[in-house]
Amino acid sequence: MSTEDMYAELAGQLDGELYIDDATREQYSHDASMLEVLPTAVIMPKDSNDLKSIVKFVTRQKLFFPDLSITARSGGTCMSGGSINDSIIIDFSKYFSSIHEVTPKMARVQPGVFYKDFEPKTLEQGAIMPSYPASRDLCTVGGMVSNNAGGEKSLQYGKTEKFVQELRVIFADGNEYVIKPLSREQLDDKMAQADFEGEIYKKIFDLIESNYDTIKAAKPNVSKDSTGYHLWNVWDRETEVFDLTQLIVGSQGTLGLVTDITFRLVPAPKHSGTLVMFLRKTDNLGEVINDVLAHKPATFEGFDNYTLMLSFKLFFYFHKNIGWLGMMKLGLQLLPDALMLTRGIPKMILLIEFSGDTTEAVAEKVHAMHEALKPYGHEALFEEDETEEKAQKFWIMRRESFNLLRKKVKDKHTAPFIDDLVVPPEHLPQFLPEVRAILNKYKFLATIAGHMGDGNFHIIPLMEIEKQSERDKLEPAMKEVNDLVLSYGGSLSGEHNDGMIRGSWLEAMYGPEVMGIFKQVKNIFDPQNIFNPHKKTDANWDYTKKHIRQHF
Ligand SMILES: Cc1cc2nc3c(=O)[nH]c(=O)nc-3n(C[C@H](O)[C@H](O)[C@H](O)COP(=O)(O)OP(=O)(O)OC[C@H]3O[C@@H](n4cnc5c(N)ncnc54)[C@H](O)[C@@H]3O)c2cc1C
């Protein structure tokens, strides 16, 4: 049977649409990563029955078409290449877009719902799902679950893994299962089942039990991590709770297809304000961070002098995002700071945000923070922006400069390959100059911005990536940066996940034993490797290298 006939047969079994035309395939060959892979087909499934049919069909046809596989895609904003692949892409955003139920405490929603459509519904209930990423206007909740996304509020609330209560997932046998935390008794019942589901529970439980200490010790010692499979969160001998959702969250669709999500929600903060700290020197950064964290801010973000300068340099580009009126407002607001900066460009700008029920309570917290940081005053300047509006200019720089980098800047493109590293905050004063030295050595035009409180930084060089000389820099630079991060006991990804870009570095981070355990996880769930190959434990740098983006 030809590939076309095979897809025609599959299309006949679906209520949704299946495309194999060049234009559609090309459209789905990119996400927000620096990679490109052309799929052979794109499917918009109508419902779970379609998905079950696809999984069963692929399982059968895999014998005759060994490269056949299924890659889920929701918003397509993955920066690690998680949502692209060389076989079937399943687009959840068209039909899996229902918000079933929202209360002040929980929400049940389909994975293709865009976060920007979800948040207004939760806010109507005075609630929020606080792990939204900086791509909140572009991404879906399915992608957030599958990448274990985090963002500016993760310092206070934690990442997506903390908010997933229940999932529906289609496993490799083509059936849909409800996954939620189980008591020991419920787990025993599951393990006694003589079917694929029972086998998964039994094998995963045995795997964790027989490697219990190794797995618990493997948990990265950082406050944010999206690498590997989070086995350490699945089974706890003391509480005797077994929670398989924790393995699916962050697994990038490599273990199954998520069809339904129940989130826990938290009350939405009513007011917020920011203390802005311009640091002339970063020698004391570690102590500053500790002092700030002791005040339990809602968010604690930061960006370096390069980001600031880029923001000024590319000021013009902002108008596309905030309009001319916004530009004028921003310009006027920035003017005093620009004048102040002539006294010396600060090395680092810290945004320390507090939230509360009244503006007065917020202003008090902002002021108390200022007072506590005054001893650093000889090398720092402060601005108290006790309302959201006053602090907006800095948040625009923080959020939009990152977004802006995605767009073409002259002849250069964003190259996210060291885009999400995490280093325990106490090491930042040593780490930041060292990482900057590596960036300078490779002559990368790159900003350092990110989540200070978590030591999670997004470094996204602008490169002429289509040039071989530039591509040749990727591997050695990545090795130097990743080795540096690991030497400080960090993680290679706080939020953006492994995908194709970091999967092949997992062994360097976890060592061969834990990597072997991760591979067993993949094999237990997906013995035929039908779900999102070339990612995570199945990633291979040679394959990744062949797919570095050439077309823009
Ligand atoms: C400008 C910009 C800023 C960003 N900032 C952040 C940030 O602050 N924090 C952060 O965490 N990330 C960030 N990202 C990365 C990305 O936007 C997020 O991780 C987001 O949550 C991905 O959602 P998505 O809907 O676009 O997912 P997609 O790109 O569609 O998919 C992401 C992964 O999930 C899998 N997947 C999708 N749907 C399903 C499903 N139904 N079942 C199983 N697997 C599925 C895909 O196969 C893929 O591996 C940023 C990206 C950009 C472009």
XYZ file of C-alpha atoms and ligand atoms in Angstrom:
605
model
C 0.000 0.000 0.000
C 1.303 3.502 -0.805
C 1.507 6.207 1.858
C -1.319 8.110 0.094
C -3.554 5.014 0.169
C -2.698 4.431 3.806
C -3.739 7.994 4.709
C -6.873 7.723 2.552
C -7.833 4.643 4.549
C -7.204 6.459 7.831
C -9.163 9.530 6.671
C -12.123 7.251 5.984
C -12.222 6.263 9.649
C -12.309 9.831 10.994
C -14.956 12.493 11.549
C -12.234 15.160 11.659
C -9.998 16.276 8.802
C -6.772 14.797 7.494
C -4.452 16.800 5.226
C -1.448 15.667 3.245
C -1.070 18.680 0.949
C 2.262 20.520 0.832
C 0.956 23.864 2.122
C -0.571 22.380 5.277
C 2.449 20.189 5.974
C 4.746 23.172 5.542
C 2.589 25.221 7.923
C 3.022 22.571 10.621
C 6.753 22.075 10.080
C 7.668 24.799 12.580
C 6.981 25.671 16.172
C 8.777 28.396 18.167
C 11.999 26.381 18.256
C 14.987 26.828 15.956
C 14.115 23.522 14.249
C 11.982 22.420 11.323
C 10.590 19.004 10.431
C 8.123 18.343 7.631
C 5.256 16.070 8.691
C 3.650 13.586 6.295
C 0.105 14.344 7.467
C -1.823 16.771 9.667
C -5.028 15.688 11.397
C -7.639 17.769 13.188
C -9.492 15.128 15.185
C -13.158 15.820 16.050
C -13.196 13.905 19.316
C -11.654 11.145 21.400
C -13.107 8.488 19.095
C -11.050 9.917 16.253
C -7.949 9.808 18.437
C -8.590 6.210 19.437
C -8.983 5.267 15.778
C -5.718 7.039 14.892
C -3.745 5.328 17.669
C -5.130 1.885 16.778
C -4.508 2.466 13.080
C -0.926 3.616 13.628
C -0.222 0.663 15.925
C -1.392 -1.724 13.189
C 0.311 0.042 10.293
C 3.606 0.505 12.151
C 4.598 -2.960 10.920
C 4.421 -1.784 7.309
C 5.345 1.880 7.843
C 7.997 1.798 10.585
C 8.381 5.601 10.672
C 4.703 6.179 11.373
C 4.128 8.141 14.586
C 1.782 10.609 16.289
C 2.805 14.028 17.574
C 0.339 16.166 19.483
C 0.237 19.868 18.844
C -1.956 22.446 20.495
C -0.730 26.062 20.273
C 2.525 25.148 18.508
C 4.638 27.582 20.571
C 7.037 24.976 21.936
C 10.617 26.265 22.000
C 12.270 22.849 22.225
C 10.762 21.391 19.028
C 8.221 19.321 20.959
C 5.318 19.937 18.611
C 6.961 19.150 15.255
C 7.803 15.767 13.741
C 8.197 13.734 10.564
C 4.952 11.729 10.540
C 1.402 12.562 11.740
C 0.775 15.845 13.573
C -2.460 16.012 15.548
C -3.765 19.545 15.956
C -5.930 19.780 19.088
C -6.653 23.482 18.770
C -9.530 23.175 16.280
C -11.982 20.817 17.987
C -10.667 20.157 21.508
C -11.589 23.658 22.566
C -14.412 23.286 25.098
C -14.361 24.723 28.570
C -16.645 22.268 30.347
C -16.840 23.738 33.826
C -15.258 26.518 35.881
C -15.830 27.112 39.587
C -13.790 29.278 42.003
C -11.750 26.193 42.907
C -11.446 24.085 39.744
C -11.863 23.983 35.993
C -12.408 21.135 33.527
C -11.228 21.964 30.087
C -10.063 20.424 26.809
C -6.372 20.658 25.886
C -6.852 22.790 22.760
C -8.292 25.730 24.729
C -6.082 28.795 24.449
C -5.006 30.212 27.787
C -6.144 33.697 26.679
C -9.707 32.316 26.324
C -9.507 30.328 29.552
C -8.331 33.096 31.882
C -11.374 35.381 31.440
C -13.593 32.436 32.463
C -11.572 31.753 35.598
C -11.442 35.478 36.426
C -15.258 35.567 36.256
C -15.046 33.172 39.208
C -12.384 35.320 40.930
C -9.838 32.598 40.270
C -6.747 31.942 38.201
C -4.567 29.072 36.995
C -1.330 30.787 37.935
C 1.315 28.818 36.042
C 0.674 30.660 32.775
C 3.800 31.227 30.671
C 5.038 34.429 29.015
C 3.433 33.022 25.836
C 0.027 33.289 27.549
C -1.522 35.029 24.541
C -0.414 32.276 22.147
C -0.423 28.933 23.931
C -3.041 26.400 25.006
C -3.631 24.675 28.310
C -2.766 21.301 26.703
C 0.687 22.582 25.802
C 1.062 24.008 29.300
C 0.336 20.598 30.823
C 2.539 18.711 28.395
C 5.505 21.053 28.816
C 4.844 21.548 32.546
C 4.870 25.261 31.833
C 5.726 27.925 34.346
C 5.958 31.677 34.356
C 6.221 34.833 36.372
C 3.821 33.577 39.068
C 5.576 30.213 39.510
C 7.796 31.558 42.273
C 4.733 31.974 44.472
C 2.520 29.171 43.202
C 4.703 26.581 41.478
C 4.425 25.193 37.956
C 1.578 23.490 36.079
C 2.289 20.136 37.785
C 0.901 21.639 41.010
C -2.464 22.423 39.414
C -3.337 19.253 37.536
C -5.921 17.253 39.475
C -7.095 14.808 36.871
C -6.391 13.966 33.244
C -7.951 11.881 30.530
C -5.285 10.313 28.373
C -5.293 7.991 25.382
C -2.617 5.382 25.859
C -0.790 3.323 23.234
C -3.505 0.637 23.259
C -5.917 3.188 21.790
C -8.150 3.486 24.851
C -8.917 6.551 26.941
C -8.241 6.459 30.681
C -8.936 8.723 33.632
C -5.769 9.411 35.609
C -5.811 10.865 39.113
C -4.115 10.351 42.485
C -4.825 6.885 43.914
C -4.701 5.498 47.440
C -2.686 2.305 48.003
C -5.896 0.286 47.864
C -7.017 1.857 44.582
C -3.544 1.297 43.178
C -3.653 -2.385 44.118
C -6.979 -2.707 42.289
C -5.511 -1.080 39.192
C -2.417 -3.290 39.284
C -4.621 -6.392 39.514
C -6.270 -5.554 36.177
C -5.228 -7.940 33.396
C -5.134 -5.276 30.696
C -2.824 -2.587 29.277
C -3.820 -0.047 31.928
C -3.168 -2.554 34.741
C 0.198 -3.381 33.194
C 1.213 0.286 33.111
C 0.352 0.791 36.781
C 2.116 -2.398 37.815
C 5.257 -1.813 35.773
C 5.611 1.838 36.780
C 5.036 0.983 40.436
C 7.632 -1.826 40.288
C 10.089 0.446 38.490
C 9.756 3.151 41.137
C 9.780 0.732 44.064
C 12.890 -1.091 42.882
C 14.778 2.175 42.254
C 13.125 4.232 44.994
C 16.177 5.928 46.509
C 17.864 6.509 43.147
C 14.709 8.122 41.780
C 14.128 10.348 44.808
C 17.788 11.432 44.727
C 17.553 12.230 41.005
C 15.068 15.059 41.560
C 16.868 18.211 40.402
C 17.744 20.454 43.309
C 16.112 23.546 41.814
C 12.716 25.181 42.288
C 11.695 24.698 38.632
C 12.367 21.839 36.283
C 10.827 20.499 33.075
C 13.381 17.831 32.159
C 13.065 14.053 31.988
C 10.110 12.227 33.530
C 9.169 13.369 37.045
C 9.007 9.880 38.538
C 9.926 11.219 41.987
C 6.509 12.903 42.175
C 4.505 9.770 41.330
C 4.778 7.490 44.335
C 5.501 8.335 47.923
C 6.018 5.535 50.443
C 5.031 7.744 53.365
C 1.762 9.185 52.080
C 1.063 6.038 50.022
C -0.396 8.173 47.240
C 0.277 7.112 43.656
C -0.280 9.941 41.171
C 0.298 9.060 37.533
C -0.758 12.558 36.393
C 2.697 13.662 37.522
C 4.308 11.472 34.890
C 2.076 12.724 32.088
C 2.594 16.393 33.004
C 5.762 17.528 31.259
C 6.051 14.381 29.135
C 5.532 16.325 25.856
C 3.065 13.842 24.438
C 5.654 11.034 24.485
C 3.518 8.786 26.730
C 0.012 9.392 25.395
C -2.495 11.990 24.190
C -4.166 14.254 26.736
C -7.863 14.750 25.930
C -9.230 16.407 29.068
C -7.749 18.337 32.006
C -9.063 19.187 35.461
C -7.143 22.076 36.990
C -7.096 23.311 40.550
C -7.499 27.101 40.640
C -6.398 29.696 43.182
C -7.980 33.051 44.083
C -6.869 35.749 41.630
C -4.745 38.476 43.250
C -6.689 41.738 43.370
C -3.880 44.318 43.236
C -0.164 44.301 42.614
C 2.779 46.662 42.698
C 6.475 46.440 41.925
C 9.736 47.551 43.427
C 12.260 48.119 40.654
C 15.893 47.819 41.661
C 18.646 48.988 39.316
C 21.822 47.202 40.360
C 25.096 48.803 39.314
C 27.120 45.810 40.444
C 26.088 42.191 40.727
C 28.643 41.205 43.389
C 25.935 41.132 46.055
C 23.271 39.586 43.868
C 23.156 36.359 45.871
C 22.490 38.253 49.118
C 19.995 40.568 47.438
C 18.128 37.520 46.130
C 18.023 35.935 49.576
C 16.758 39.167 51.152
C 14.094 39.527 48.478
C 12.949 35.911 48.774
C 12.567 36.315 52.548
C 9.814 38.866 51.800
C 7.939 36.269 49.722
C 7.231 38.376 46.622
C 4.556 37.232 44.167
C 7.054 37.450 41.319
C 10.743 38.209 41.144
C 12.022 38.763 37.627
C 15.138 40.339 36.252
C 16.905 41.328 33.087
C 20.414 42.453 32.267
C 21.896 45.604 30.733
C 21.878 43.952 27.273
C 18.094 43.514 27.475
C 17.739 47.108 28.554
C 19.894 48.372 25.713
C 18.112 46.143 23.225
C 14.805 47.547 24.465
C 16.031 51.074 23.787
C 17.601 50.104 20.464
C 14.539 48.278 19.240
C 12.132 50.741 20.741
C 10.549 51.241 17.338
C 9.579 47.566 17.076
C 7.463 47.808 20.214
C 4.796 49.806 18.450
C 3.584 46.635 16.728
C 2.723 45.143 20.083
C 1.531 48.100 22.076
C 0.469 50.594 19.392
C 1.657 54.155 18.818
C -0.273 55.536 21.780
C 1.289 52.951 24.052
C 4.668 53.807 22.534
C 4.333 57.492 23.336
C 3.240 56.674 26.862
C 6.090 54.248 27.275
C 8.547 56.772 25.822
C 7.470 59.456 28.285
C 7.619 57.010 31.159
C 11.056 55.769 30.182
C 12.507 59.219 29.741
C 13.287 59.854 33.420
C 14.840 56.416 33.658
C 16.841 56.993 30.501
C 18.166 60.210 32.050
C 18.901 58.417 35.273
C 20.725 55.726 33.388
C 23.158 58.253 31.980
C 24.646 58.121 35.469
C 25.719 54.633 34.534
C 23.903 51.742 32.939
C 22.844 49.281 35.625
C 24.165 45.742 35.279
C 20.872 44.179 36.250
C 17.299 45.347 36.696
C 15.205 43.473 39.243
C 11.417 43.554 39.260
C 10.020 42.543 42.630
C 6.257 42.296 42.574
C 3.849 42.019 45.510
C 0.143 41.392 45.435
C -2.639 41.990 47.933
C -6.321 42.703 48.454
C -5.983 46.514 48.638
C -3.676 49.047 46.981
C -2.619 50.206 50.448
C -1.538 46.708 51.469
C 0.458 46.384 48.237
C 2.107 49.799 48.665
C 3.092 48.803 52.191
C 4.762 45.598 51.022
C 6.585 47.396 48.196
C 7.803 50.037 50.635
C 8.884 47.473 53.239
C 10.910 45.708 50.563
C 12.535 48.985 49.588
C 13.471 49.650 53.209
C 14.950 46.164 53.569
C 17.093 46.611 50.463
C 18.295 50.117 51.344
C 21.602 48.839 52.762
C 22.530 48.026 49.136
C 21.703 51.621 48.232
C 25.275 52.707 47.467
C 25.250 50.441 44.434
C 21.566 50.413 43.604
C 18.758 52.769 42.661
C 15.131 52.087 43.399
C 11.749 52.968 42.021
C 8.555 52.207 43.925
C 5.746 51.468 41.471
C 2.993 50.633 43.879
C 0.365 50.103 41.176
C 0.314 47.808 38.171
C 0.038 50.770 35.825
C 3.153 52.482 37.106
C 5.263 49.365 36.723
C 3.926 48.583 33.271
C 6.904 49.988 31.340
C 9.277 47.491 32.956
C 6.937 44.570 32.521
C 6.627 45.496 28.854
C 10.409 45.360 28.552
C 10.555 42.073 30.380
C 7.727 40.403 28.492
C 7.843 42.086 25.106
C 11.591 42.092 24.602
C 11.440 38.310 24.825
C 8.537 38.164 22.417
C 10.271 40.686 20.204
C 13.315 38.478 19.927
C 11.165 35.895 18.158
C 10.636 38.261 15.300
C 13.300 38.801 12.731
C 15.683 41.506 13.830
C 17.419 42.689 10.668
C 19.107 39.574 9.244
C 19.110 37.636 12.496
C 16.756 35.070 13.988
C 16.222 33.765 17.464
C 18.119 30.598 18.271
C 16.701 29.060 21.440
C 19.173 26.344 22.436
C 20.326 27.576 25.866
C 16.988 29.247 26.454
C 15.813 27.881 29.769
C 18.607 27.060 32.181
C 18.204 27.024 35.945
C 20.906 27.545 38.548
C 20.194 27.656 42.289
C 19.914 31.432 42.972
C 22.755 31.474 45.531
C 25.227 30.677 42.697
C 24.048 33.462 40.389
C 26.747 36.018 41.280
C 29.422 33.574 40.059
C 27.352 31.984 37.318
C 26.086 35.080 35.490
C 29.513 36.560 34.596
C 30.728 33.102 33.575
C 27.811 32.525 31.246
C 28.182 36.043 29.833
C 31.863 35.262 29.116
C 30.809 32.205 27.081
C 28.270 34.281 25.135
C 30.956 36.880 24.400
C 33.474 34.208 23.380
C 31.062 32.975 20.682
C 30.125 36.573 19.786
C 26.455 35.923 20.483
C 24.114 38.885 20.518
C 22.102 37.671 23.479
C 20.141 38.988 26.403
C 19.833 37.396 29.820
C 16.381 37.753 31.301
C 14.268 35.549 33.454
C 12.902 34.450 36.741
C 15.427 35.633 39.349
C 13.776 33.981 42.314
C 14.068 30.578 40.654
C 17.456 31.230 39.033
C 15.742 30.426 35.716
C 17.134 32.339 32.729
C 16.099 32.631 29.125
C 19.135 33.226 26.928
C 18.117 33.432 23.303
C 20.910 34.517 20.959
C 20.059 36.269 17.714
C 21.923 34.451 14.954
C 22.172 34.134 11.195
C 21.379 30.507 11.699
C 21.252 29.655 7.987
C 25.043 30.278 7.823
C 27.161 27.178 8.430
C 29.740 29.167 10.436
C 26.982 30.164 12.877
C 25.524 26.655 13.048
C 28.968 25.309 13.882
C 28.915 27.342 17.086
C 25.803 25.677 18.452
C 27.162 22.396 19.723
C 30.333 23.663 21.422
C 28.540 26.664 22.942
C 25.733 24.469 24.175
C 28.224 22.089 25.720
C 30.055 24.882 27.531
C 26.871 26.476 28.865
C 25.240 23.176 29.819
C 28.393 21.943 31.560
C 28.526 25.201 33.490
C 24.871 24.902 34.536
C 25.361 21.293 35.644
C 28.553 22.186 37.531
C 26.362 24.419 39.731
C 23.844 21.610 40.264
C 21.311 23.243 37.939
C 18.772 22.049 35.409
C 18.905 22.450 31.633
C 15.237 23.392 31.463
C 13.028 25.125 33.996
C 9.931 25.383 31.798
C 10.505 24.881 28.050
C 11.181 21.143 28.327
C 13.643 18.828 26.548
C 12.108 18.228 23.146
C 14.582 17.730 20.337
C 16.958 20.433 21.467
C 17.800 19.156 24.965
C 16.718 15.507 24.928
C 20.167 14.317 23.961
C 21.625 16.142 27.002
C 19.443 14.304 29.507
C 22.079 11.675 30.154
C 24.650 14.377 30.962
C 22.217 15.815 33.496
C 20.942 12.623 35.101
C 23.649 10.029 34.429
C 23.244 6.640 32.698
C 21.321 4.882 35.490
C 18.473 7.399 35.726
C 18.488 7.810 31.953
C 17.986 4.032 31.737
C 15.006 4.330 34.101
C 13.509 7.126 31.968
C 13.872 4.914 28.899
C 12.017 2.136 30.699
C 9.179 4.564 31.432
C 8.900 5.396 27.747
C 8.992 1.718 26.840
C 6.293 0.769 29.371
C 3.869 3.374 28.043
C 4.818 3.273 24.399
C 6.503 -0.010 23.424
C 6.217 0.698 19.679
C 7.481 4.281 20.010
C 4.426 5.753 18.301
C 4.135 8.885 20.477
C 6.343 11.839 19.581
C 9.635 10.094 18.720
C 12.974 12.008 18.560
C 12.060 13.832 21.775
C 13.155 13.450 25.376
C 14.719 9.993 25.904
C 14.454 9.235 22.174
C 16.218 12.435 21.098
C 19.393 12.198 19.101
C 21.632 15.212 18.434
C 22.483 14.082 14.881
C 18.782 14.017 14.011
C 18.261 17.389 15.699
C 21.248 18.903 13.879
C 19.813 17.857 10.513
C 16.648 19.772 11.353
C 18.056 23.142 12.299
C 15.893 25.721 10.613
C 16.857 26.816 7.068
C 13.534 28.296 5.921
C 12.113 31.466 7.394
C 7.485 34.120 23.245
C 7.428 32.815 24.006
C 7.503 32.840 25.372
C 7.441 31.645 26.115
N 7.486 31.716 27.454
C 7.355 30.597 28.186
C 7.313 30.665 29.606
O 7.383 31.727 30.204
N 7.163 29.501 30.278
C 7.004 28.297 29.651
O 6.808 27.286 30.312
N 7.058 28.219 28.305
C 7.208 29.318 27.559
N 7.214 29.232 26.197
C 7.099 27.911 25.555
C 5.630 27.491 25.270
O 4.910 28.598 24.806
C 4.906 26.948 26.494
O 5.581 25.868 27.067
C 3.440 26.571 26.204
O 2.844 26.085 27.373
C 3.270 25.552 25.098
O 1.893 25.510 24.776
P 1.371 25.191 23.291
O -0.100 25.092 23.363
O 1.911 26.147 22.316
O 2.008 23.751 23.096
P 2.565 23.036 21.810
O 3.740 23.763 21.268
O 1.478 22.755 20.869
O 3.036 21.661 22.457
C 3.998 21.613 23.467
C 4.315 20.144 23.790
O 3.148 19.530 24.328
C 2.735 18.416 23.540
N 1.270 18.442 23.498
C 0.474 19.456 23.078
N -0.813 19.095 23.207
C -0.841 17.847 23.708
C -1.887 16.924 24.026
N -3.162 17.236 23.884
N -1.534 15.696 24.499
C -0.233 15.360 24.666
N 0.786 16.187 24.368
C 0.483 17.424 23.897
C 3.373 18.633 22.183
O 3.594 17.403 21.527
C 4.669 19.322 22.561
O 5.617 18.365 22.904
C 7.313 30.403 25.437
C 7.243 30.387 24.052
C 7.301 31.568 23.334
C 7.216 31.490 21.861
